[in-house]
mmCIF file with all atom_site columns, C-alpha atoms in Angstrom:
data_model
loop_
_atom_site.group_PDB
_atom_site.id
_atom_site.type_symbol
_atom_site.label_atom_id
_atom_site.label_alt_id
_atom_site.label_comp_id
_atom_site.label_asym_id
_atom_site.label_entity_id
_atom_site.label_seq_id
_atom_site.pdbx_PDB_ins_code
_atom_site.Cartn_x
_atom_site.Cartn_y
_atom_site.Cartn_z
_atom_site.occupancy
_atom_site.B_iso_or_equiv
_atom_site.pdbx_formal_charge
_atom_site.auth_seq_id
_atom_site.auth_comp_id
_atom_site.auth_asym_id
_atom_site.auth_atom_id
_atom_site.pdbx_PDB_model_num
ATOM 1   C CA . UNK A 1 1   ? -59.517 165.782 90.590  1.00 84.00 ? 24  UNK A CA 1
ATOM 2   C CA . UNK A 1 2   ? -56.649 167.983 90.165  1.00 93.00 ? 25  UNK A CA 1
ATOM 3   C CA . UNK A 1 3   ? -53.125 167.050 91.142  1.00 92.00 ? 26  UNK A CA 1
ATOM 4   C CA . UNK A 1 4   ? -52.601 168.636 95.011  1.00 93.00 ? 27  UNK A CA 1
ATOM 5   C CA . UNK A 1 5   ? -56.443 167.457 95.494  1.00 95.00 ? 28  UNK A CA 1
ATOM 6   C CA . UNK A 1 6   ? -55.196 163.838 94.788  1.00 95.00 ? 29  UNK A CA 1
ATOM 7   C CA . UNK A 1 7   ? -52.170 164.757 96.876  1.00 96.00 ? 30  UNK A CA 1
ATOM 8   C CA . UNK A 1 8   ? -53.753 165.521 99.535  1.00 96.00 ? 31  UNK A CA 1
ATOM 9   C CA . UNK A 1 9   ? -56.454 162.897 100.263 1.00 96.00 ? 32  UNK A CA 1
ATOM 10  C CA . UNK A 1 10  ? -54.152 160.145 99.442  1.00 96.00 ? 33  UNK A CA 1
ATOM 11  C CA . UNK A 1 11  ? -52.118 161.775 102.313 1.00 95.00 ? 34  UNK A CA 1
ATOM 12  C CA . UNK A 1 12  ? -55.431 161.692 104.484 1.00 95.00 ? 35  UNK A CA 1
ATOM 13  C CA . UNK A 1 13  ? -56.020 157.875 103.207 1.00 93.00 ? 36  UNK A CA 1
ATOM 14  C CA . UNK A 1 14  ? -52.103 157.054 104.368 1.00 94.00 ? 37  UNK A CA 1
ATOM 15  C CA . UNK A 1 15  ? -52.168 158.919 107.742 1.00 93.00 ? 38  UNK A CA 1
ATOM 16  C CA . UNK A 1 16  ? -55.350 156.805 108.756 1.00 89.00 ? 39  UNK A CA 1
ATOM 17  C CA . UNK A 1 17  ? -54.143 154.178 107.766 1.00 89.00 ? 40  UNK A CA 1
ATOM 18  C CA . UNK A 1 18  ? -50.356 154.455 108.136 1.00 90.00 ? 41  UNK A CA 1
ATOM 19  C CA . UNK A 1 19  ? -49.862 157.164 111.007 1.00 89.00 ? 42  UNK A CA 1
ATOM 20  C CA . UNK A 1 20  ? -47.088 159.685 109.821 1.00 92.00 ? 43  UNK A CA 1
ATOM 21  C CA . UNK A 1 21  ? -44.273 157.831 109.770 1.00 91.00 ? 44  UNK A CA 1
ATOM 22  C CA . UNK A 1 22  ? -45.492 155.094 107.605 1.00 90.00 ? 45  UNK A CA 1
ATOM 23  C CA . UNK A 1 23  ? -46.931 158.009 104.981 1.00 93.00 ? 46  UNK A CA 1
ATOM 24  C CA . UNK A 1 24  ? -43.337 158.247 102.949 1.00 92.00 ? 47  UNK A CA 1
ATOM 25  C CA . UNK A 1 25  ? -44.023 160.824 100.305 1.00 93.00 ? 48  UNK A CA 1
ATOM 26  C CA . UNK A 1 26  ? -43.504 158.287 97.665  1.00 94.00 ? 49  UNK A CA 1
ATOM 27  C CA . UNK A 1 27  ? -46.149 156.063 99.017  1.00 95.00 ? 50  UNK A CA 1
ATOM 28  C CA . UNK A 1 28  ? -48.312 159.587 98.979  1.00 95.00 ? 51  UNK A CA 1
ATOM 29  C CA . UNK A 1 29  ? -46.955 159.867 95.442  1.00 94.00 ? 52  UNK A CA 1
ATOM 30  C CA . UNK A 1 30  ? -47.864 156.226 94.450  1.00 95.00 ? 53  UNK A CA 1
ATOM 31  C CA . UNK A 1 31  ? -51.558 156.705 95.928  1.00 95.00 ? 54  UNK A CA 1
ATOM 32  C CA . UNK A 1 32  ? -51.725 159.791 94.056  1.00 95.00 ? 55  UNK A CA 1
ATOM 33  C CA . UNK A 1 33  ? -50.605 158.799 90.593  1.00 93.00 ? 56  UNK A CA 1
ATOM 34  C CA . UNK A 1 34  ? -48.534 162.058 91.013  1.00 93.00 ? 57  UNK A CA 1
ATOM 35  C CA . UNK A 1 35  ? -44.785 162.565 90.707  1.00 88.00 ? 58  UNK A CA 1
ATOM 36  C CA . UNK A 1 36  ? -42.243 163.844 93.139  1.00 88.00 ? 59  UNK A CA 1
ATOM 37  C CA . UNK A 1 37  ? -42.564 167.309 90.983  1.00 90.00 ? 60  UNK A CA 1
ATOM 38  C CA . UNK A 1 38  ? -45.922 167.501 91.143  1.00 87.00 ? 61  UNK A CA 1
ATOM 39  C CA . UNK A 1 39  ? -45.305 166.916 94.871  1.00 91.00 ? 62  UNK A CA 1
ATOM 40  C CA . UNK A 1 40  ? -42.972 169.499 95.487  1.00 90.00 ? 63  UNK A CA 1
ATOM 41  C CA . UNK A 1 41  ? -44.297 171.457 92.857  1.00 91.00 ? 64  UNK A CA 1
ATOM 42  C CA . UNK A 1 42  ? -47.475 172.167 95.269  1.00 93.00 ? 65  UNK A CA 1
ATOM 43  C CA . UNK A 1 43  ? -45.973 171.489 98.438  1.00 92.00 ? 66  UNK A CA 1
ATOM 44  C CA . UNK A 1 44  ? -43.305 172.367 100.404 1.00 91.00 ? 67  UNK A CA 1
ATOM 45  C CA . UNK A 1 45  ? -43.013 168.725 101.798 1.00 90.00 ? 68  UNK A CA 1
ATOM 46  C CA . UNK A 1 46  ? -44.443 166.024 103.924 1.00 93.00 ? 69  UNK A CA 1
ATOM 47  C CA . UNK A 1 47  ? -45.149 168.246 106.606 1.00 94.00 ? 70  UNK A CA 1
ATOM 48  C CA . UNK A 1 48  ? -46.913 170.986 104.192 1.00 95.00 ? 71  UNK A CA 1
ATOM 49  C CA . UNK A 1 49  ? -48.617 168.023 102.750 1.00 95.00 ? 72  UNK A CA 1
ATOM 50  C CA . UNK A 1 50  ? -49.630 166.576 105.939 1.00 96.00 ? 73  UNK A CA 1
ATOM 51  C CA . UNK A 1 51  ? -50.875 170.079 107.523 1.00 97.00 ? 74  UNK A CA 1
ATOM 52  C CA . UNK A 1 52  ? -52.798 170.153 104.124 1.00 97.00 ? 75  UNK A CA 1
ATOM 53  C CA . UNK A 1 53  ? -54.315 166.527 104.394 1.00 97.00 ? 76  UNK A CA 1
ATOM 54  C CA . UNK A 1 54  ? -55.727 167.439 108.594 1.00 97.00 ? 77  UNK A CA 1
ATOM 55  C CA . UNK A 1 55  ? -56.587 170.043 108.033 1.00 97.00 ? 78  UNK A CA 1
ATOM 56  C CA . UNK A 1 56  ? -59.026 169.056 105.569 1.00 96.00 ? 79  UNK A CA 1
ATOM 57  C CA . UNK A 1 57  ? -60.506 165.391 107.828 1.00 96.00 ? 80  UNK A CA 1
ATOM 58  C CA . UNK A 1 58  ? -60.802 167.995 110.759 1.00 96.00 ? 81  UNK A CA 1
ATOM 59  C CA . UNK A 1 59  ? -63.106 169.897 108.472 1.00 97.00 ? 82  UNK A CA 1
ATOM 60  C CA . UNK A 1 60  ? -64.663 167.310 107.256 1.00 95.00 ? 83  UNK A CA 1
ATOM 61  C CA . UNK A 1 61  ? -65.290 165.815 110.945 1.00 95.00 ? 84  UNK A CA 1
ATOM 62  C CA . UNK A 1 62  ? -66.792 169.147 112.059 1.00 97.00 ? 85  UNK A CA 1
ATOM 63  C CA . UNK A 1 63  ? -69.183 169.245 108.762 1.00 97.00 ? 86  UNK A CA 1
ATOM 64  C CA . UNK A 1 64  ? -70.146 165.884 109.756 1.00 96.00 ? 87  UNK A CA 1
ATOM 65  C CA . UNK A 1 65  ? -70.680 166.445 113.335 1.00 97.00 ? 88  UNK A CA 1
ATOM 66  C CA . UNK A 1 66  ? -72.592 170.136 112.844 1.00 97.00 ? 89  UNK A CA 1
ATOM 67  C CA . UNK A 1 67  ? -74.962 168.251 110.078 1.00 96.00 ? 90  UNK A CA 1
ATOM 68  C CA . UNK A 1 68  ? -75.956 165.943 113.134 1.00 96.00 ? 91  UNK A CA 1
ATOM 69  C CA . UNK A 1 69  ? -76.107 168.352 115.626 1.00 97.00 ? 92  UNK A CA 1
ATOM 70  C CA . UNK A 1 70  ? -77.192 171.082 114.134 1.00 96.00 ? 93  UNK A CA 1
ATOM 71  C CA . UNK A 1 71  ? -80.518 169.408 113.526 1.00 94.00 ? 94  UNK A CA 1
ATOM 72  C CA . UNK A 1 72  ? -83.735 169.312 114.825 1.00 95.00 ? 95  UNK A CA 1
ATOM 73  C CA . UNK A 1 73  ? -85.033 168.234 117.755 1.00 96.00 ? 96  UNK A CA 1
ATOM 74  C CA . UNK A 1 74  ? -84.071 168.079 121.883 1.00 96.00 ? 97  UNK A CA 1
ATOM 75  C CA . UNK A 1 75  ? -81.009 168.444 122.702 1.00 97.00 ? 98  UNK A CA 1
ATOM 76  C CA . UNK A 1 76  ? -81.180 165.032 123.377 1.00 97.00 ? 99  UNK A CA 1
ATOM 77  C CA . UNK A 1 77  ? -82.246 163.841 120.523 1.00 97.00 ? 100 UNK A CA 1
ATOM 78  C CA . UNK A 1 78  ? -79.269 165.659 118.817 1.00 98.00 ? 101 UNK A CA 1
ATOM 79  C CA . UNK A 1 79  ? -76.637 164.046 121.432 1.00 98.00 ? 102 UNK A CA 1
ATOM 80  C CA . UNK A 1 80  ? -78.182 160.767 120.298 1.00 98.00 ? 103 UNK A CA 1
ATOM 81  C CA . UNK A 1 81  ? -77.836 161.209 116.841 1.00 97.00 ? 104 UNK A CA 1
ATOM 82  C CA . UNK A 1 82  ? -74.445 162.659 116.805 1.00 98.00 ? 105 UNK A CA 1
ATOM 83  C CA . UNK A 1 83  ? -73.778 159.528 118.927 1.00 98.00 ? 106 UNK A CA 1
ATOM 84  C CA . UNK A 1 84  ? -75.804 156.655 116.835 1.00 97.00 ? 107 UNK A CA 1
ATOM 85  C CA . UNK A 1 85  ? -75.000 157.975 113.290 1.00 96.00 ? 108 UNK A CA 1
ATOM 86  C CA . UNK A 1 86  ? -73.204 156.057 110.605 1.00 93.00 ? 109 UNK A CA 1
ATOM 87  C CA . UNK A 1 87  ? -69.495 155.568 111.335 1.00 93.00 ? 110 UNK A CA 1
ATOM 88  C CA . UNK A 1 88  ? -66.994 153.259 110.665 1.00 92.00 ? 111 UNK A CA 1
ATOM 89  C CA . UNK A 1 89  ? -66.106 151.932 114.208 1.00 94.00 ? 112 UNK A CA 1
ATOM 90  C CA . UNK A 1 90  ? -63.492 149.457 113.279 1.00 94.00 ? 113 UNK A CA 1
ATOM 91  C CA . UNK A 1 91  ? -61.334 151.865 111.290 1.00 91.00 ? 114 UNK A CA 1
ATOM 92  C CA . UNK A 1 92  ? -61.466 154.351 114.043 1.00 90.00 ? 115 UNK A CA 1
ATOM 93  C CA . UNK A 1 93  ? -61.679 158.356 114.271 1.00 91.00 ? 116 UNK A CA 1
ATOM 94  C CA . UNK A 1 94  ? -59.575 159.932 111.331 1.00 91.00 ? 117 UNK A CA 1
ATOM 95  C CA . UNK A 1 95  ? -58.624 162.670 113.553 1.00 92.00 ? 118 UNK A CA 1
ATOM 96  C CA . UNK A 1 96  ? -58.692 160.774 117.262 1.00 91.00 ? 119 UNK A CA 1
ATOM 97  C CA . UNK A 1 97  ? -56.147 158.438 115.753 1.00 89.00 ? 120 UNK A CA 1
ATOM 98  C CA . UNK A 1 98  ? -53.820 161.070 114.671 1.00 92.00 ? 121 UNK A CA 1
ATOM 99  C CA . UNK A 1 99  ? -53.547 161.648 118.693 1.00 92.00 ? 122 UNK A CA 1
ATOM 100 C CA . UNK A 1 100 ? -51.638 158.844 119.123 1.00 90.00 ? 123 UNK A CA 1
ATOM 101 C CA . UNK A 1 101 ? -49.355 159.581 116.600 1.00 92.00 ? 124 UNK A CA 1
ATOM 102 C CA . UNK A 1 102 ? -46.079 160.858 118.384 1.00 93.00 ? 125 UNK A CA 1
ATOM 103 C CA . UNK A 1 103 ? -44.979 162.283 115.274 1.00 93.00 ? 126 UNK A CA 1
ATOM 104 C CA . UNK A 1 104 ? -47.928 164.593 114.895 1.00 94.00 ? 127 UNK A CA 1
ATOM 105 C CA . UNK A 1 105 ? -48.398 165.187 118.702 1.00 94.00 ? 128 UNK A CA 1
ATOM 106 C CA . UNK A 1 106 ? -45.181 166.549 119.194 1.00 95.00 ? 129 UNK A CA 1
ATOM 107 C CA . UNK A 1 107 ? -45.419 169.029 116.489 1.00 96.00 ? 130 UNK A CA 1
ATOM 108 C CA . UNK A 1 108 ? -47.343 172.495 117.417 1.00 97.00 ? 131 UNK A CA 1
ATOM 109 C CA . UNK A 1 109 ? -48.421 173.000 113.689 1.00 96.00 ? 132 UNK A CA 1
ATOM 110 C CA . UNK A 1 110 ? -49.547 169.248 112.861 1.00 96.00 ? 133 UNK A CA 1
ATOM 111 C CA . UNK A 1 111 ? -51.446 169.080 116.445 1.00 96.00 ? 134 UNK A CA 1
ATOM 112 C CA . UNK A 1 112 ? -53.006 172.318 116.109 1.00 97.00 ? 135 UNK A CA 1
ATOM 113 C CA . UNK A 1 113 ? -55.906 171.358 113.797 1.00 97.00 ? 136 UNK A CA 1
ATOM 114 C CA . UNK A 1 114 ? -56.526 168.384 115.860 1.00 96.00 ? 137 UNK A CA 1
ATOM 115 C CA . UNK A 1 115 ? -56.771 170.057 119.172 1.00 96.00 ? 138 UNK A CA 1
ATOM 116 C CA . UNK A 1 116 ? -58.704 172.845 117.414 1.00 97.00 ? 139 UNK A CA 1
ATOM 117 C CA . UNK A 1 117 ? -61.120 170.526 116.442 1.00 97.00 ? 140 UNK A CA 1
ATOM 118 C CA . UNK A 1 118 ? -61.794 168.422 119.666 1.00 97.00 ? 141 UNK A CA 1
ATOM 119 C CA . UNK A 1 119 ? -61.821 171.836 121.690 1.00 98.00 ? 142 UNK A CA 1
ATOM 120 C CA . UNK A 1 120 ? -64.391 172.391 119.114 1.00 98.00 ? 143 UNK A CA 1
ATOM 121 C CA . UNK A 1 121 ? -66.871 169.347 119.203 1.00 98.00 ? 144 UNK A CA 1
ATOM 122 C CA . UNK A 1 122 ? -66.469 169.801 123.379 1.00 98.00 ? 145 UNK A CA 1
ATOM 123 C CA . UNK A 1 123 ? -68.015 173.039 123.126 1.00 98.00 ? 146 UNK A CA 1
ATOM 124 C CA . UNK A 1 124 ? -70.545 172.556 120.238 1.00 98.00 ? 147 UNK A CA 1
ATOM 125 C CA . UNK A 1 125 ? -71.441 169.642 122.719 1.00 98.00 ? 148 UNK A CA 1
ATOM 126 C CA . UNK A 1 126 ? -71.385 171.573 125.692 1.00 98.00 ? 149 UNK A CA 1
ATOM 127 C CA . UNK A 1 127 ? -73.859 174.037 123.990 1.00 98.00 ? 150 UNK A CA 1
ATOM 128 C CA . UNK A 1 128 ? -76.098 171.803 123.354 1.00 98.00 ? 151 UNK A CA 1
ATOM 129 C CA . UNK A 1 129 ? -76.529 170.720 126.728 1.00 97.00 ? 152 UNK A CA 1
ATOM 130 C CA . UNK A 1 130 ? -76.626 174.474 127.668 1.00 97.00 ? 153 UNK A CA 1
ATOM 131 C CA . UNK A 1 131 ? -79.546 174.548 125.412 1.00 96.00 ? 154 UNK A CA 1
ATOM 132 C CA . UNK A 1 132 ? -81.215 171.791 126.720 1.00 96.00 ? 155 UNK A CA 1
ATOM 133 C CA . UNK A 1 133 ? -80.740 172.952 130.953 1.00 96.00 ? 156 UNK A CA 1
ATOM 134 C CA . UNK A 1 134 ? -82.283 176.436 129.722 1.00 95.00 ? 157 UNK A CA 1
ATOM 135 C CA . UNK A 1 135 ? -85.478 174.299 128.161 1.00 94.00 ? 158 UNK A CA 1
ATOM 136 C CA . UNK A 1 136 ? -85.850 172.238 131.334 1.00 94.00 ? 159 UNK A CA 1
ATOM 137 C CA . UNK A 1 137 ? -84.855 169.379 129.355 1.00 94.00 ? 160 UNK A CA 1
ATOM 138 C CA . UNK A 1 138 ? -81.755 167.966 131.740 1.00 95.00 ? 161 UNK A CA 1
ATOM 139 C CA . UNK A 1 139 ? -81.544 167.874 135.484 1.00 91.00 ? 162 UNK A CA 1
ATOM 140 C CA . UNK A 1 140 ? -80.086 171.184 136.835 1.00 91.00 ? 163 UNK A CA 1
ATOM 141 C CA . UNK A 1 141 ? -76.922 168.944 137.990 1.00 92.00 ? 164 UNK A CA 1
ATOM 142 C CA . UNK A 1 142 ? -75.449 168.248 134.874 1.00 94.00 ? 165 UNK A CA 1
ATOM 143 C CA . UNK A 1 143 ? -72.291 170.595 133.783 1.00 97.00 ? 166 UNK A CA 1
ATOM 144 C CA . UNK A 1 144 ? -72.346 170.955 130.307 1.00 98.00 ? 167 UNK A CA 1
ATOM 145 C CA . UNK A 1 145 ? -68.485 171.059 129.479 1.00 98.00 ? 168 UNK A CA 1
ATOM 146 C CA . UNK A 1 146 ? -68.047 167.814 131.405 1.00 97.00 ? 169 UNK A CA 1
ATOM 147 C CA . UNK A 1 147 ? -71.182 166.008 129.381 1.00 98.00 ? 170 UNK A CA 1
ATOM 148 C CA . UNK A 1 148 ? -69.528 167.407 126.515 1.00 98.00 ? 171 UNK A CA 1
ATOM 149 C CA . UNK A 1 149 ? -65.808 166.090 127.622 1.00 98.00 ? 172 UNK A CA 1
ATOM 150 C CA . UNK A 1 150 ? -67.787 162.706 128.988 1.00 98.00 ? 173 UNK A CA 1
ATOM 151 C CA . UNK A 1 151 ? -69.549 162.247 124.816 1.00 98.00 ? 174 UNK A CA 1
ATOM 152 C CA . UNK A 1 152 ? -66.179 162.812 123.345 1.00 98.00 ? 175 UNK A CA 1
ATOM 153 C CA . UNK A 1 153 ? -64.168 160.219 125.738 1.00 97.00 ? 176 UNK A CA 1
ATOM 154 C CA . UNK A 1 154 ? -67.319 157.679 125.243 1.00 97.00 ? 177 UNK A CA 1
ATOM 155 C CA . UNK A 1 155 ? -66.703 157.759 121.310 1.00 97.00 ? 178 UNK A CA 1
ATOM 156 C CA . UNK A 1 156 ? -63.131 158.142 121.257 1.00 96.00 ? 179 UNK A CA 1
ATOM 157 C CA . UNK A 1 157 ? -62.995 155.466 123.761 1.00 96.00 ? 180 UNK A CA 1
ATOM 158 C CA . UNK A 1 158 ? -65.698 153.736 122.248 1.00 96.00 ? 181 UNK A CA 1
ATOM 159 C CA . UNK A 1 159 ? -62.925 153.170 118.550 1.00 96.00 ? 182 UNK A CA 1
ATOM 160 C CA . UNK A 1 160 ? -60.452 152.001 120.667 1.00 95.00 ? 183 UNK A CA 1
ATOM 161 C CA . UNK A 1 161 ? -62.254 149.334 122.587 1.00 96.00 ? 184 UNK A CA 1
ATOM 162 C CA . UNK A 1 162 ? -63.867 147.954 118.980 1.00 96.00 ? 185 UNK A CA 1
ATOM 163 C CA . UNK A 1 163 ? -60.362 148.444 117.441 1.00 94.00 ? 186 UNK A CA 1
ATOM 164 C CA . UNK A 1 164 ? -58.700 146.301 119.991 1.00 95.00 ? 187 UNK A CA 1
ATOM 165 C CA . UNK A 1 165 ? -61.363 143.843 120.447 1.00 96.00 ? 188 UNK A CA 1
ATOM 166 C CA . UNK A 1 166 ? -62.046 143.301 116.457 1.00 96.00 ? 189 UNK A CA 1
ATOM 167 C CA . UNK A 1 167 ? -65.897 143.842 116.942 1.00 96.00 ? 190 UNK A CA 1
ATOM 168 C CA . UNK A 1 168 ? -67.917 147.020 116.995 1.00 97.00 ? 191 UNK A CA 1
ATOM 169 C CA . UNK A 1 169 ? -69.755 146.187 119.639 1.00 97.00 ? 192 UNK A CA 1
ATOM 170 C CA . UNK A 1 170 ? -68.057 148.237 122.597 1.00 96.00 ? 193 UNK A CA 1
ATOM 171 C CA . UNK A 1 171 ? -68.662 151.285 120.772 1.00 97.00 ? 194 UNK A CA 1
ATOM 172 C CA . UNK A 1 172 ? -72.313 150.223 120.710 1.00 97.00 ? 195 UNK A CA 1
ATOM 173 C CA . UNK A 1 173 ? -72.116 149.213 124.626 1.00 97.00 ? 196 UNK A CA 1
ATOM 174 C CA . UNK A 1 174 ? -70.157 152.271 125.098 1.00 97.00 ? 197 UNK A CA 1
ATOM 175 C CA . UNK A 1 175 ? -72.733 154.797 123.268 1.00 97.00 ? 198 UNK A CA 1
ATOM 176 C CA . UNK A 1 176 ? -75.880 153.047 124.799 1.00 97.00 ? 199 UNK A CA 1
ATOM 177 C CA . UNK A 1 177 ? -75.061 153.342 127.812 1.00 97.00 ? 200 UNK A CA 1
ATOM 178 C CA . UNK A 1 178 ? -73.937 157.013 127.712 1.00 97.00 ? 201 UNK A CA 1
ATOM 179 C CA . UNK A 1 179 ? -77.378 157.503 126.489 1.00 97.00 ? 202 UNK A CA 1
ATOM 180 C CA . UNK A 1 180 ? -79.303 156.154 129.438 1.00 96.00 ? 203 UNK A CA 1
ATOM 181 C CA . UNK A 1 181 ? -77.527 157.678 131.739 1.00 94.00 ? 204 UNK A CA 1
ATOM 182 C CA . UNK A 1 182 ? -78.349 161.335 129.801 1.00 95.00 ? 205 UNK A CA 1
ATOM 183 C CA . UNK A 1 183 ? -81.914 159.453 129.277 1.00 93.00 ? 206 UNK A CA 1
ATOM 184 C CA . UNK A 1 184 ? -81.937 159.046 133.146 1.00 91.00 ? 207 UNK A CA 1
ATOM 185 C CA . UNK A 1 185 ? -80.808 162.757 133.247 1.00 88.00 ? 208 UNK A CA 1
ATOM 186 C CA . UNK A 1 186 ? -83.697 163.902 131.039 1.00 87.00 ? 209 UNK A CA 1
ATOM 187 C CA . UNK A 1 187 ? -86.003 161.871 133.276 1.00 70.00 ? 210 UNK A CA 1
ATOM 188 C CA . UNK A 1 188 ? -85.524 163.430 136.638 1.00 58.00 ? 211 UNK A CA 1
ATOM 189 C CA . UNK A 1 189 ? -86.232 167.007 135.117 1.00 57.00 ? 212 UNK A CA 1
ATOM 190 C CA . UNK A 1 190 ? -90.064 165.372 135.260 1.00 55.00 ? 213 UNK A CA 1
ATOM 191 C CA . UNK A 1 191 ? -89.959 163.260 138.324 1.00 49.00 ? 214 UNK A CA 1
#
């Protein structure tokens, strides 16, 4: 891996973990077996760095999400597997925890990539559920921007339950029963 690749996902590593104020670029520098040269070398600085570093987990998060719900099946099916895939609950959302970093919040150029990408998983989300009204698959009632808004808030709100009670198992709670209630919405279209 080449120096500003190391750079940069040890940044990624450190914001998770650390939240921007607790990523000092020698700790960056430390997880990156790089020097402060190299460092400024390739980057203009911690914020450069840390643009660089969200950038690249929103990416990642929307490559993750559209190989779920870009797949096959109802749109149901899709929700369900965006919402029941692999994740690592306890550690939370890479780029849902940078929201409640002030630090990156209340910088336009560090939020940026992290509003981009929620406004983005709302509306590949509220697609979906497009999709799914025009096949006859959902009740008529449903408005797909605020399923889309309700799926994000379940498993954003899902990391922070399991986060604060030590135990994965409100995000599970959480996510099941978001899906029977879109189960119960998929049900009435045949009733």
């Amino acid at each position: 891996m080449s120096t500003p690749e190391r750079l940069i996902e040890a940044t990624r590593d450190l914001l998770w973990e650390r939240g921007y104020v607790g990523t000092s670029p020698k700790a960056i520098q430390r997880r990156a077996g790089a020097g402060q040269g190299s460092m400024y070398h390739h980057f203009a600085g911690k914020p450069d760095l840390a643009l660089a570093a969200i950038r690249r987990t929103a990416d990642e998060m929307r490559a993750t999400a559209e190989a779920v719900l870009g797949g096959d099946g109802s749109a149901y099916e899709r929700i369900a597997a965006y919402l029941l895939r692999e994740r690592d609950v306890l550690r939370g959302c890479p780029v849902g925890r940078l929201t409640m970093d002030p630090d990156i919040i209340t910088d336009d150029a560090l939020r940026a990539p992290v509003d981009e990408t929620l406004d983005w998983l709302r509306g590949r989300l509220a697609l979906i559920v497009e999709e799914g009204l025009a096949r006859g698959e959902f009740s008529a009632y449903l408005v797909p921007a605020e399923i889309a808004a309700a799926i994000v808030a379940t498993v954003q709100g899902g990391y922070v339950l399991a986060r604060a009670s030590g135990s994965p198992a409100a995000f599970d709670t959480a996510v099941r029963g978001l899906l029977a209630l879109l189960a119960f919405a998929t049900i009435s279209v045949s009733v």
